[in-house]
Amino acid sequence: MKKLILGIAIVSSAFVFGQKQDAKDVNAQLQASNKAAMDAYQAKNYTVAAPKFLEVYNLMKANGQDDKIYMYYAGLSYALANNIDESIKIYTDLINSGYTGVQTQYTAKAIKTGEVTTLDKNTWDLLKKSSSKDYTDFKTEQTKSVEPDLYETLSTLLLNAKKNDEALAIIEKGLAKYPNNAKLKEYQGSALYATGNTDKFMANLKEQLAKNPNDGTNWYNLGVLQSKNPATANDAIASFQKAIQLASNDPKLSNNANQNLVYTLIGDDAKAVESINALRKSNPDEATKLIEERRDRFNKALPYAEKWYQTNSENIDAVSTLREIYSITKNQAKANEMKAKQAELEAKQPK
């Protein structure tokens, strides 16, 4: 599962609701809550920051300003605090509300200082219409939409919470709006696999690999799926080999690909031995042919088994598999070495 990585530069805002006494009281409360939220966020105390951002949002909404950016900050803080359920609720509400986070920024350059100042819309309009001698270079700019981030983050949260069907629904909703979003495509594959929809998962992997053929993880995942079907075993072998080529800087991926490649190359060995034994008396020539084919499979698996062992010398499965391969390929000295290593590892196992 993809690790949740979140971060945003949160900017404090000023609040003005008028000059009545009750409005002043609300302003004071808002300023205090906003400061508490900002201070907690900057101190990485997300557990405190999240409800404080919600408090700011609710106070503003009660006074006629439905500024969902504070709900967004709350959802982000809950996610960073690992409060997945609360974060899921907020991100779901934001998506369902159509929130994009797009805002218009109004700026002008102070003639005396040359500094660019951000203004509220009313002040910007007044200054621009009055042909102010204090400001020039009046500009508006729209901020970037955070909607793709909302879909990506909510998808990750749902996948991490094992809510795979819900995740898949959100991912597909997001892809309907952002069909070229690489992260959502990746998450779609994870969700399809988690929900047992392997055919669609395989199609998803092939689509991603067509766009990025240098993704070792996707080659490995494709190999895993292909290896489950004897008819596509050769395709699986090619996929695992490709993953190994691309995993030079990823020891874990390389190890897993080598291990699975060994098993795929060997195939169903119990079934092979059964066939050989059934033919020993009735058709010895055919049995000999199957024995040679079996040895050939083990020879092909040998270099990958050795690589697996090199990176996992304390793994009993790696040792026992390599021992069997050495034995089948008539390298008795190495088989004995692995036998001793296996006995050593088994002695360390808890009784």
Short mmCIF file of C-alpha atoms in Angstrom, two decimals, residues 165-283:
data_model
loop_
_atom_site.label_atom_id
_atom_site.label_comp_id
_atom_site.label_asym_id
_atom_site.label_seq_id
_atom_site.Cartn_x
_atom_site.Cartn_y
_atom_site.Cartn_z
CA ASP A 165 -14.96 -1.11 -2.59
CA GLU A 166 -15.40 2.48 -1.42
CA ALA A 167 -11.89 3.30 -2.60
CA LEU A 168 -12.57 1.87 -6.04
CA ALA A 169 -15.77 3.95 -6.35
CA ILE A 170 -13.91 7.17 -5.43
CA ILE A 171 -10.99 6.35 -7.73
CA GLU A 172 -13.30 5.73 -10.69
CA LYS A 173 -15.21 8.93 -9.91
CA GLY A 174 -11.90 10.80 -9.85
CA LEU A 175 -10.70 9.22 -13.09
CA ALA A 176 -13.93 10.28 -14.79
CA LYS A 177 -12.82 13.89 -14.13
CA TYR A 178 -9.06 13.36 -14.39
CA PRO A 179 -8.53 10.42 -16.77
CA ASN A 180 -4.75 10.99 -17.04
CA ASN A 181 -4.06 11.14 -13.30
CA ALA A 182 -1.16 8.70 -12.82
CA LYS A 183 -1.67 8.31 -9.07
CA LEU A 184 -5.36 7.48 -9.40
CA LYS A 185 -4.49 4.93 -12.10
CA GLU A 186 -1.99 3.33 -9.75
CA TYR A 187 -4.46 3.31 -6.87
CA GLN A 188 -7.08 1.81 -9.18
CA GLY A 189 -4.81 -1.17 -9.70
CA SER A 190 -4.39 -1.62 -5.94
CA ALA A 191 -8.14 -1.39 -5.39
CA LEU A 192 -8.96 -3.82 -8.20
CA TYR A 193 -6.49 -6.35 -6.81
CA ALA A 194 -7.79 -5.89 -3.26
CA THR A 195 -11.38 -6.47 -4.40
CA GLY A 196 -10.39 -9.64 -6.29
CA ASN A 197 -11.01 -8.21 -9.75
CA THR A 198 -7.80 -9.62 -11.20
CA ASP A 199 -8.79 -9.39 -14.87
CA LYS A 200 -9.34 -5.65 -14.63
CA PHE A 201 -6.22 -5.34 -12.49
CA MET A 202 -4.15 -7.04 -15.21
CA ALA A 203 -5.63 -4.74 -17.85
CA ASN A 204 -4.81 -1.78 -15.61
CA LEU A 205 -1.20 -2.93 -15.22
CA LYS A 206 -0.76 -3.39 -18.95
CA GLU A 207 -2.19 0.07 -19.57
CA GLN A 208 0.22 1.63 -17.08
CA LEU A 209 3.18 -0.28 -18.52
CA ALA A 210 2.31 0.89 -22.01
CA LYS A 211 2.73 4.44 -20.69
CA ASN A 212 5.71 3.70 -18.46
CA PRO A 213 7.57 0.48 -19.39
CA ASN A 214 10.28 1.20 -16.79
CA ASP A 215 8.08 0.58 -13.74
CA GLY A 216 9.58 -2.51 -12.12
CA THR A 217 6.81 -2.85 -9.55
CA ASN A 218 4.15 -3.06 -12.24
CA TRP A 219 6.17 -5.69 -14.14
CA TYR A 220 6.44 -7.68 -10.91
CA ASN A 221 2.70 -7.40 -10.18
CA LEU A 222 1.90 -8.43 -13.74
CA GLY A 223 4.19 -11.44 -13.35
CA VAL A 224 2.42 -12.50 -10.16
CA LEU A 225 -0.94 -12.51 -11.94
CA GLN A 226 0.43 -14.28 -15.01
CA SER A 227 2.13 -16.95 -12.88
CA LYS A 228 -1.21 -18.07 -11.46
CA ASN A 229 -2.27 -19.37 -14.88
CA PRO A 230 -0.17 -22.18 -16.47
CA ALA A 231 -1.13 -20.85 -19.90
CA THR A 232 0.67 -17.55 -19.18
CA ALA A 233 3.65 -18.96 -17.26
CA ASN A 234 6.09 -17.92 -20.01
CA ASP A 235 4.67 -14.40 -19.92
CA ALA A 236 5.19 -14.39 -16.15
CA ILE A 237 8.81 -15.42 -16.57
CA ALA A 238 9.40 -12.52 -18.96
CA SER A 239 7.65 -10.09 -16.61
CA PHE A 240 9.70 -11.17 -13.58
CA GLN A 241 12.92 -10.90 -15.60
CA LYS A 242 11.95 -7.39 -16.63
CA ALA A 243 11.22 -6.49 -13.00
CA ILE A 244 14.65 -7.78 -11.96
CA GLN A 245 16.35 -5.67 -14.64
CA LEU A 246 14.60 -2.56 -13.35
CA ALA A 247 15.06 -3.27 -9.63
CA SER A 248 18.76 -2.48 -9.27
CA ASN A 249 18.00 0.14 -6.61
CA ASP A 250 15.16 -1.78 -4.95
CA PRO A 251 16.53 -4.84 -3.07
CA LYS A 252 13.09 -5.92 -1.82
CA LEU A 253 11.55 -5.88 -5.30
CA SER A 254 14.57 -7.69 -6.73
CA ASN A 255 14.36 -10.36 -4.03
CA ASN A 256 10.64 -10.93 -4.52
CA ALA A 257 11.00 -11.10 -8.29
CA ASN A 258 13.84 -13.63 -8.03
CA GLN A 259 11.86 -15.78 -5.61
CA ASN A 260 8.74 -15.80 -7.77
CA LEU A 261 10.76 -16.39 -10.91
CA VAL A 262 12.33 -19.49 -9.33
CA TYR A 263 8.93 -20.93 -8.47
CA THR A 264 7.52 -20.10 -11.90
CA LEU A 265 10.45 -21.67 -13.76
CA ILE A 266 10.23 -24.86 -11.68
CA GLY A 267 6.46 -25.05 -12.07
CA ASP A 268 4.32 -27.70 -10.39
CA ASP A 269 7.15 -30.03 -9.40
CA ALA A 270 4.97 -32.40 -7.38
CA LYS A 271 2.86 -33.03 -10.47
CA ALA A 272 5.99 -33.52 -12.58
CA VAL A 273 7.40 -36.13 -10.17
CA GLU A 274 4.05 -37.89 -10.11
CA SER A 275 4.06 -38.14 -13.92
CA ILE A 276 7.64 -39.44 -13.95
CA ASN A 277 6.89 -42.13 -11.38
CA ALA A 278 3.78 -43.22 -13.27
CA LEU A 279 5.84 -43.80 -16.43
CA ARG A 280 8.96 -45.43 -14.99
CA LYS A 281 7.77 -48.99 -15.64
CA SER A 282 5.27 -48.60 -18.47
CA ASN A 283 7.27 -46.12 -20.60
#
